Coordinates of C-alpha atoms in Angstrom, one line a residue:
M27 CA -0.1 -0.1 -0.1
K28 CA 1.2 3.1 -1.2
H29 CA 0.5 6.4 1.2
R30 CA 0.0 9.7 0.2
M31 CA 3.0 12.7 0.2
V32 CA 1.8 13.4 3.9
S33 CA 4.4 12.7 6.1
R34 CA 4.2 10.4 9.5
W35 CA 4.9 13.8 11.2
G36 CA 2.7 16.0 9.4
I37 CA -0.1 12.8 10.4
L38 CA 0.8 14.0 14.1
F39 CA 0.3 17.6 13.6
A40 CA -3.2 17.3 12.0
S41 CA -3.9 15.0 14.7
A42 CA -2.9 17.3 17.8
L43 CA -4.9 20.1 16.0
C44 CA -7.9 17.5 16.6
D45 CA -7.0 17.4 20.0
F46 CA -6.1 20.4 20.9
C47 CA -9.6 21.0 20.0
I48 CA -11.4 18.4 22.1
G49 CA -8.7 19.7 24.8
A50 CA -11.3 22.8 25.6
S51 CA -13.9 20.5 27.5
Y52 CA -11.0 20.7 30.2
A53 CA -11.8 24.7 30.0
W54 CA -15.4 24.0 31.4
S55 CA -14.8 25.6 34.5
V56 CA -15.3 28.6 32.6
F57 CA -18.2 28.4 31.4
Q58 CA -19.6 27.1 34.2
K59 CA -19.8 30.0 36.7
P60 CA -21.5 31.8 33.7
L61 CA -24.1 29.3 33.5
I62 CA -25.1 29.1 37.5
N63 CA -25.3 32.7 37.4
M64 CA -27.6 33.3 34.2
F65 CA -30.2 30.5 34.9
N66 CA -29.5 30.4 38.4
W67 CA -29.0 27.1 38.9
S68 CA -27.0 25.0 41.9
L69 CA -23.3 24.1 41.5
S70 CA -24.1 20.0 41.5
D71 CA -26.9 20.9 38.9
A72 CA -23.8 22.7 36.5
S73 CA -21.2 20.8 37.0
L74 CA -23.0 17.1 36.2
A75 CA -22.7 18.5 32.4
F76 CA -19.2 17.8 32.8
T77 CA -19.7 14.8 34.5
L78 CA -21.9 13.6 31.8
H79 CA -18.9 14.7 29.3
I80 CA -16.1 12.4 30.7
I81 CA -18.7 9.5 30.9
M82 CA -19.6 9.5 27.4
M83 CA -15.8 9.4 26.5
P84 CA -14.7 5.7 26.9
I85 CA -17.9 4.7 25.5
A86 CA -17.5 6.6 22.3
M87 CA -13.7 5.5 22.7
V88 CA -15.0 1.8 22.5
I89 CA -17.1 2.3 19.3
A90 CA -14.7 4.5 17.5
G91 CA -11.9 2.8 18.3
K92 CA -13.8 0.0 16.0
L93 CA -14.8 1.9 13.2
Q94 CA -11.5 3.0 13.0
D95 CA -9.8 -0.2 13.2
Q96 CA -11.8 -1.8 10.3
Y97 CA -12.5 1.6 8.2
G98 CA -9.6 4.2 8.7
P99 CA -9.5 7.2 10.9
R100 CA -10.1 9.9 8.2
F101 CA -13.9 9.3 8.7
V102 CA -14.3 8.6 12.1
L103 CA -12.3 12.1 13.0
M104 CA -14.4 13.6 10.9
T105 CA -17.4 12.7 12.5
G106 CA -16.2 12.8 15.9
G107 CA -15.4 16.6 15.0
L108 CA -18.8 17.4 13.4
L109 CA -20.2 15.4 17.0
F110 CA -18.1 17.4 19.2
G111 CA -18.7 20.8 17.5
A112 CA -22.5 20.3 17.5
G113 CA -22.9 19.6 21.1
I114 CA -20.6 23.0 21.7
I115 CA -22.6 24.7 19.0
A116 CA -25.9 23.7 20.4
S117 CA -24.9 24.2 23.5
G118 CA -25.0 27.6 23.0
F119 CA -29.1 27.4 22.5
T120 CA -29.5 26.3 26.3
T121 CA -32.8 26.8 28.3
S122 CA -32.6 24.4 30.3
L123 CA -30.3 21.7 32.3
G124 CA -31.7 19.1 30.4
W125 CA -30.7 20.3 27.5
L126 CA -27.0 21.6 28.8
Y127 CA -26.8 17.6 29.6
L128 CA -28.1 16.5 26.0
T129 CA -25.8 18.8 24.3
Y130 CA -22.4 19.1 25.9
G131 CA -22.5 16.2 28.3
V132 CA -23.9 13.4 26.2
L133 CA -23.6 15.1 22.2
A134 CA -20.3 16.9 22.7
G135 CA -18.9 13.9 25.2
L136 CA -19.6 11.1 22.4
G137 CA -17.4 13.8 20.0
D138 CA -14.8 13.8 22.7
G139 CA -14.3 10.6 23.0
T140 CA -14.2 9.7 19.2
V141 CA -11.9 12.2 18.3
Y142 CA -9.3 11.2 20.9
A143 CA -9.6 7.4 20.6
C144 CA -8.8 7.9 16.9
A145 CA -6.1 10.5 17.0
M146 CA -4.3 8.5 20.0
A147 CA -4.6 4.9 18.3
N148 CA -3.5 6.0 14.8
T149 CA -0.8 8.6 15.6
V150 CA 0.8 5.6 17.5
K151 CA 0.8 3.2 14.9
W152 CA 2.8 5.8 13.0
F153 CA 5.5 5.2 15.4
P154 CA 6.8 1.9 16.2
D155 CA 9.5 3.3 16.8
K156 CA 8.7 6.2 19.1
K157 CA 5.5 5.1 20.9
G158 CA 6.2 7.2 24.1
L159 CA 6.6 10.1 22.4
A160 CA 4.3 9.9 20.0
G161 CA 1.4 9.6 22.3
G162 CA 2.9 11.5 24.6
L163 CA 2.8 14.6 22.2
I164 CA -0.8 14.1 21.3
A165 CA -2.1 13.7 24.8
A166 CA -0.1 16.7 25.5
S167 CA -2.0 19.1 22.5
M168 CA -5.2 18.0 24.3
G169 CA -3.6 19.7 27.5
L170 CA -2.4 22.7 25.5
G171 CA -6.1 22.7 24.1
A172 CA -7.1 23.5 28.1
V173 CA -4.8 26.3 28.8
A174 CA -5.6 27.9 25.6
W175 CA -9.3 28.1 25.6
G176 CA -9.9 28.4 28.6
P177 CA -8.8 32.2 28.3
F178 CA -10.3 32.8 25.0
G179 CA -13.5 31.7 25.8
N180 CA -13.6 33.9 29.1
V181 CA -12.7 36.9 26.3
L182 CA -15.9 35.8 24.2
I183 CA -17.7 35.3 27.5
Q184 CA -17.2 39.3 28.4
S185 CA -17.5 40.4 25.3
Y186 CA -20.6 38.7 23.9
G187 CA -21.9 36.1 26.5
V188 CA -21.8 32.7 27.4
L189 CA -24.2 31.4 24.7
S190 CA -22.8 33.2 22.3
A191 CA -19.5 32.0 23.3
F192 CA -20.7 28.2 23.0
R193 CA -21.8 28.8 19.5
V194 CA -18.8 30.7 18.7
L195 CA -16.2 28.0 19.6
G196 CA -18.8 25.0 18.5
I197 CA -18.0 26.8 14.9
V198 CA -14.4 27.2 15.5
Y199 CA -13.7 23.5 17.0
M200 CA -16.0 21.9 14.3
V201 CA -14.0 23.2 11.5
I202 CA -10.7 23.1 12.7
I203 CA -11.1 19.2 13.4
V204 CA -13.0 18.3 10.0
C205 CA -10.0 20.2 7.5
S206 CA -7.0 18.7 10.0
S207 CA -8.5 14.7 9.5
I208 CA -8.3 15.5 5.2
F209 CA -4.8 14.6 6.3
V210 CA -5.0 11.8 8.4
E211 CA -4.6 8.3 7.3
R212 CA -3.4 5.0 8.4
P213 CA -0.3 2.7 7.9
S214 CA -0.4 -0.2 6.5
S215 CA -0.1 -2.9 8.2
D216 CA 3.4 -3.8 7.3
Y217 CA 5.0 -0.5 7.7
K218 CA 8.1 0.6 9.7
P219 CA 10.0 3.6 9.0
V220 CA 12.8 3.7 7.0
G221 CA 15.8 2.0 8.8
W222 CA 14.4 0.8 12.0
E223 CA 13.6 -2.7 12.6
L224 CA 11.3 -4.3 15.6
K225 CA 13.6 -5.3 18.2
G226 CA 12.4 -7.8 21.2
Q227 CA 11.2 -5.2 23.3
D228 CA 8.8 -3.7 21.1
S229 CA 7.0 -7.1 20.0
P230 CA 4.7 -8.3 22.2
A231 CA 3.9 -11.8 23.2
L232 CA 2.2 -14.1 21.0
N233 CA -1.5 -14.9 21.4
K234 CA -2.8 -18.8 21.7
N235 CA -3.3 -18.8 17.6
G236 CA 0.4 -17.8 17.4
R237 CA -0.4 -13.9 15.9
E238 CA 1.0 -10.9 17.9
D239 CA -2.2 -9.1 17.8
K240 CA -4.9 -9.8 20.3
T241 CA -8.8 -9.4 19.6
W242 CA -10.4 -7.0 22.1
R243 CA -11.6 -10.4 23.4
E244 CA -8.6 -12.2 23.9
M245 CA -7.3 -9.3 25.8
L246 CA -9.9 -9.6 27.8
T247 CA -8.8 -13.5 29.1
D248 CA -5.4 -12.0 29.9
P249 CA -5.2 -10.9 33.7
V250 CA -2.3 -8.7 32.7
F251 CA -5.4 -6.5 31.1
Y252 CA -6.8 -6.1 34.2
I253 CA -4.1 -5.1 36.4
L254 CA -2.9 -2.4 33.4
W255 CA -6.5 -1.5 34.3
L256 CA -6.6 -1.0 38.0
M257 CA -2.9 0.9 37.6
Y258 CA -4.7 3.2 35.0
F259 CA -7.5 3.9 37.8
L260 CA -5.3 4.1 41.0
G261 CA -2.8 6.6 39.0
T262 CA -5.8 8.7 37.2
S263 CA -7.9 9.3 41.0
C264 CA -4.7 10.4 42.7
G265 CA -4.6 13.2 39.1
L266 CA -8.2 13.9 39.2
M267 CA -8.4 14.2 43.0
I268 CA -6.1 17.1 42.5
I269 CA -7.4 18.8 39.7
G270 CA -10.8 18.8 40.5
H271 CA -10.2 20.4 43.4
V272 CA -6.9 22.7 43.4
A273 CA -8.4 25.8 44.3
S274 CA -10.4 24.6 46.6
I275 CA -7.5 23.0 48.3
A276 CA -5.4 26.4 48.2
Q277 CA -7.8 28.6 49.2
D278 CA -8.6 26.2 52.3
I279 CA -5.2 25.2 53.0
L280 CA -2.6 28.1 52.6
K281 CA -5.9 30.4 52.9
L282 CA -4.5 31.7 49.2
S283 CA -6.9 34.5 47.6
A284 CA -9.2 33.2 44.5
A285 CA -6.7 34.7 41.8
T286 CA -4.0 33.0 43.3
A287 CA -5.5 30.4 43.7
A288 CA -6.3 30.4 39.7
L289 CA -2.7 31.0 39.5
T290 CA -2.1 27.2 40.9
V291 CA -4.4 25.9 38.1
S292 CA -2.3 27.6 35.2
I293 CA 0.4 26.3 36.5
M294 CA -1.2 22.4 36.8
A295 CA -2.2 22.8 33.5
L296 CA 1.4 23.1 32.0
A297 CA 2.5 20.5 34.3
N298 CA -0.1 18.2 32.7
T299 CA 1.1 19.2 29.6
C300 CA 4.6 18.6 30.2
G301 CA 3.9 14.8 31.9
R302 CA 2.8 14.3 28.8
I303 CA 5.6 14.7 26.4
F304 CA 8.5 14.2 29.1
W305 CA 7.0 10.8 30.4
G306 CA 6.6 9.5 27.0
Y307 CA 10.2 10.5 25.8
M308 CA 11.2 8.5 29.1
S309 CA 9.4 5.8 28.3
D310 CA 10.8 5.4 24.8
Q311 CA 14.5 5.2 26.2
F312 CA 14.3 3.6 29.8
G313 CA 11.3 0.9 29.2
R314 CA 7.3 1.6 29.8
Y315 CA 7.7 -0.3 33.2
P316 CA 10.7 1.4 34.8
V317 CA 9.2 4.6 34.1
L318 CA 5.6 3.6 35.6
I319 CA 7.3 2.6 38.6
A320 CA 9.7 5.8 38.7
L321 CA 6.3 7.5 38.3
F322 CA 4.1 5.7 41.0
S323 CA 6.8 6.3 43.0
L324 CA 6.9 10.4 42.1
L325 CA 3.1 10.1 42.9
A326 CA 2.7 9.1 46.0
I327 CA 5.3 10.8 47.8
T328 CA 4.2 14.2 47.2
M329 CA 0.6 12.9 47.9
L330 CA 2.5 12.3 51.3
A331 CA 3.9 15.5 50.9
M332 CA 0.5 17.1 49.9
T333 CA -0.5 16.3 54.0
N334 CA 2.2 18.7 55.2
V335 CA 2.7 21.9 52.7
G336 CA 2.9 25.2 54.3
S337 CA 3.9 27.7 51.4
F338 CA 2.9 28.7 48.0
S339 CA 6.1 27.7 46.7
S340 CA 6.3 23.7 48.4
F341 CA 2.0 23.6 47.2
A342 CA 2.4 24.6 43.7
L343 CA 5.5 22.3 43.6
A344 CA 3.8 19.3 44.8
V345 CA 1.1 19.7 42.6
S346 CA 2.9 20.1 39.9
A347 CA 4.8 17.3 40.6
I348 CA 1.2 15.2 40.8
V349 CA -0.5 16.5 38.0
L350 CA 2.6 15.9 35.7
C351 CA 2.4 11.7 37.1
Y352 CA -0.9 12.0 36.0
G353 CA -0.4 13.1 32.2
G354 CA 2.3 10.7 31.9
L355 CA -0.2 8.3 32.3
I356 CA -2.6 9.7 29.5
G357 CA 0.8 9.8 27.5
I358 CA 2.4 6.3 28.2
Y359 CA -1.3 4.0 28.7
P360 CA -1.3 3.8 24.4
S361 CA 1.9 2.4 24.1
I362 CA 1.4 0.1 27.0
A363 CA -1.8 -1.0 25.5
A364 CA 0.2 -1.5 21.9
D365 CA 3.5 -3.6 23.0
M366 CA 1.1 -5.4 25.2
F367 CA -1.9 -6.3 22.9
G368 CA -0.5 -5.5 19.3
M369 CA -1.3 -2.9 17.0
K370 CA -3.6 -4.1 14.6
N371 CA -6.6 -3.6 17.1
L372 CA -5.4 -1.1 19.2
G373 CA -7.8 1.4 18.7
L374 CA -10.8 -1.1 20.5
N375 CA -8.3 -2.2 22.7
Y376 CA -7.2 0.9 24.2
G377 CA -10.4 2.3 24.1
I378 CA -11.9 -0.7 26.5
L379 CA -8.6 0.4 28.6
I380 CA -9.5 3.6 29.3
T381 CA -12.5 3.1 30.9
G382 CA -10.4 2.6 34.0
Y383 CA -10.4 6.8 33.8
S384 CA -13.8 7.0 33.6
I385 CA -14.5 5.4 36.9
A386 CA -11.4 7.2 38.4
G387 CA -13.3 10.8 37.7
F388 CA -15.6 9.6 39.9
V389 CA -13.9 8.3 42.5
G390 CA -10.9 10.4 43.1
P391 CA -12.5 14.3 42.9
R392 CA -15.6 12.6 45.2
L393 CA -13.0 10.8 47.8
A394 CA -11.8 14.0 48.4
A395 CA -15.1 16.1 48.6
A396 CA -16.9 13.2 51.1
I397 CA -13.9 13.3 53.4
K398 CA -13.9 17.2 53.3
E399 CA -17.0 16.9 54.2
T400 CA -16.7 15.1 56.6
E401 CA -13.4 15.6 58.4
G402 CA -13.0 19.3 57.7
D403 CA -9.7 18.9 55.9
Y404 CA -8.5 16.8 53.2
A405 CA -5.5 15.3 54.9
T406 CA -6.6 11.8 54.6
A407 CA -7.9 11.7 51.2
F408 CA -4.0 12.7 50.6
L409 CA -3.4 9.6 52.2
I410 CA -5.4 7.7 50.8
A411 CA -4.0 8.8 47.7
A412 CA -0.5 7.7 48.6
L413 CA -1.6 4.6 49.0
F414 CA -3.3 4.6 45.6
G415 CA 0.6 5.3 44.5
I416 CA 2.3 2.7 46.2
C417 CA -0.4 0.0 44.9
G418 CA 0.4 0.9 41.8
G419 CA 3.8 0.9 42.1
I420 CA 3.9 -2.6 43.2
L421 CA 1.7 -3.6 40.4
A422 CA 3.8 -1.9 38.1
L423 CA 7.0 -4.2 39.6
A424 CA 4.5 -7.2 38.8
V425 CA 3.6 -6.4 35.2
F426 CA 7.5 -5.7 34.2
W427 CA 8.4 -9.3 35.9
Q428 CA 5.3 -10.9 33.9
A429 CA 6.3 -8.4 30.6
K430 CA 10.2 -9.9 30.7
K431 CA 8.6 -13.7 31.0
R432 CA 6.1 -12.6 27.8
K433 CA 8.9 -11.4 25.8
F434 CA 11.1 -14.4 26.5
A435 CA 8.2 -17.4 25.8
S436 CA 8.3 -15.2 22.5
S437 CA 11.4 -15.4 21.5
R438 CA 10.6 -19.1 21.7
E439 CA 8.0 -19.4 20.5
K440 CA 9.3 -17.3 17.1
S441 CA 12.5 -19.7 17.0
C442 CA 10.5 -22.8 17.1
Y443 CA 8.4 -21.6 14.1
A444 CA 11.6 -21.0 12.3
G445 CA 13.0 -24.3 13.2
I446 CA 9.8 -25.6 11.9
D447 CA 10.2 -23.6 8.5
D448 CA 13.9 -24.4 8.3
A449 CA 12.6 -28.3 8.4
D450 CA 10.0 -27.6 6.1
R451 CA 12.0 -26.0 3.5
G452 CA 14.8 -29.1 3.7

C-alpha cells in the first residue's frame, strides 16, 4: 500500500490539532460559573454536565476504536469533529439543564471520545519506533487546549455572553477538526520507518493462535489487562482528585486568594502538558515499566507531601509533580496497550483499557469531597491517594516481570516456528 505524500509527522500534527480542540472540554469551569449566574442553577446541577461529558468519552472510544480499526481514521475523525462541534454549538441554545446535559454532556462528550481515540491510536501506529513520544505529544496537545481555549472562551464570554461563546467556539472546533482530519490516514499493516527494525522489547507476546495482535476478547482473557486497568484507575484517581479540587485546596490549606489559587490552576495545566511529553519520551528511552515504577513512586511521595505543605511554593511544586505524573499516565498508556496487545486492534483495545479513567473521574474528586465534608480537611484523602500510588508502583513492578517472561516465551515460540520452517524447507 502506497501512502499519499503526507509525512507521519504531518499526520501527527494534524491529529494534534484535533486533540487541541477537544482539550477545550477541560476548560469547563470557565463556562460553569456564568451559566450558574445566568440560570440560577446550583453548582452540583451545573457540574453534572461535565460529569456526563467524561462518562460519554470512554463509551465513544470503544465504538470509535472498533470503527477506525476497520475503516480507517479519516471518516471517524470527521464524525467525531462534527459531533463535538455540534454539541458545543447546541449548548449555545441552552434554556434548561436537560438541554445542557444532552448537548454538552452527551453529544459533545461522544464527539470528544471519538476524536481522542482515533487521533491517539492511529498516530501511535505511525510511530512504532517512538510510541511513547508520539502518544505523549498527542496527549499534550489536548492539555494545551485547556490552557489556550479557557482564556479565549473567557474573552468571548465577557464580550458576547456565555451562550454566544459556545456557538462561536463550536463552529471553530468543528472547522479545525474536520479540515485537519483530511490529512490523516492509517499506515499499512506492514509499515515501519525507514532504517528501523523491530526489537524484542517492542514486540508483544504471541497469543494462543500464534499471532502478535490480540482481539478485544483475547485481551479480556488476559489477567495482565486487569492489572493495567487497575493501575490506570489508581494513578488517574490521584490526579483527578487534585485537578478537581486544586483551587479549593489552595484556599483551604494556605488561605490563598481566589486569584492566587487560579494561578495554581494555570501552573497545573502546564505541568499536565509537560508530563505527557516528558514521561512518554522517557518511556521510549528506558522502557514503559521502569518509568511507570518511577512515576508511581513520585506520585506516592508527593501525595504524602500534600499533607504538610506550608507555603505557596511547596504547594505549587507538589501539585505540579502530581499532575506531571497524571499527564504521564495519559501519555504512556496508548504505548503500553500497543506493546502488550499489539497494534492491529489498538483503537478498540485502548478504548476498553481507558474505561479505568471514567471510574477514576468519579472516585478521585468525590472521595476528596466526601472526606473534606466529613473531617473538615483533605489530609485523609491525600493519605489514601499516597496508598494508591504505592499500590500502583507494586503492580507496575509485577507487570514488568510478567512482560519480561512474555518476551522470553515469545522469542522461544518464534525460534520454534523458525525451526519448523527450516525443517519444511529441508
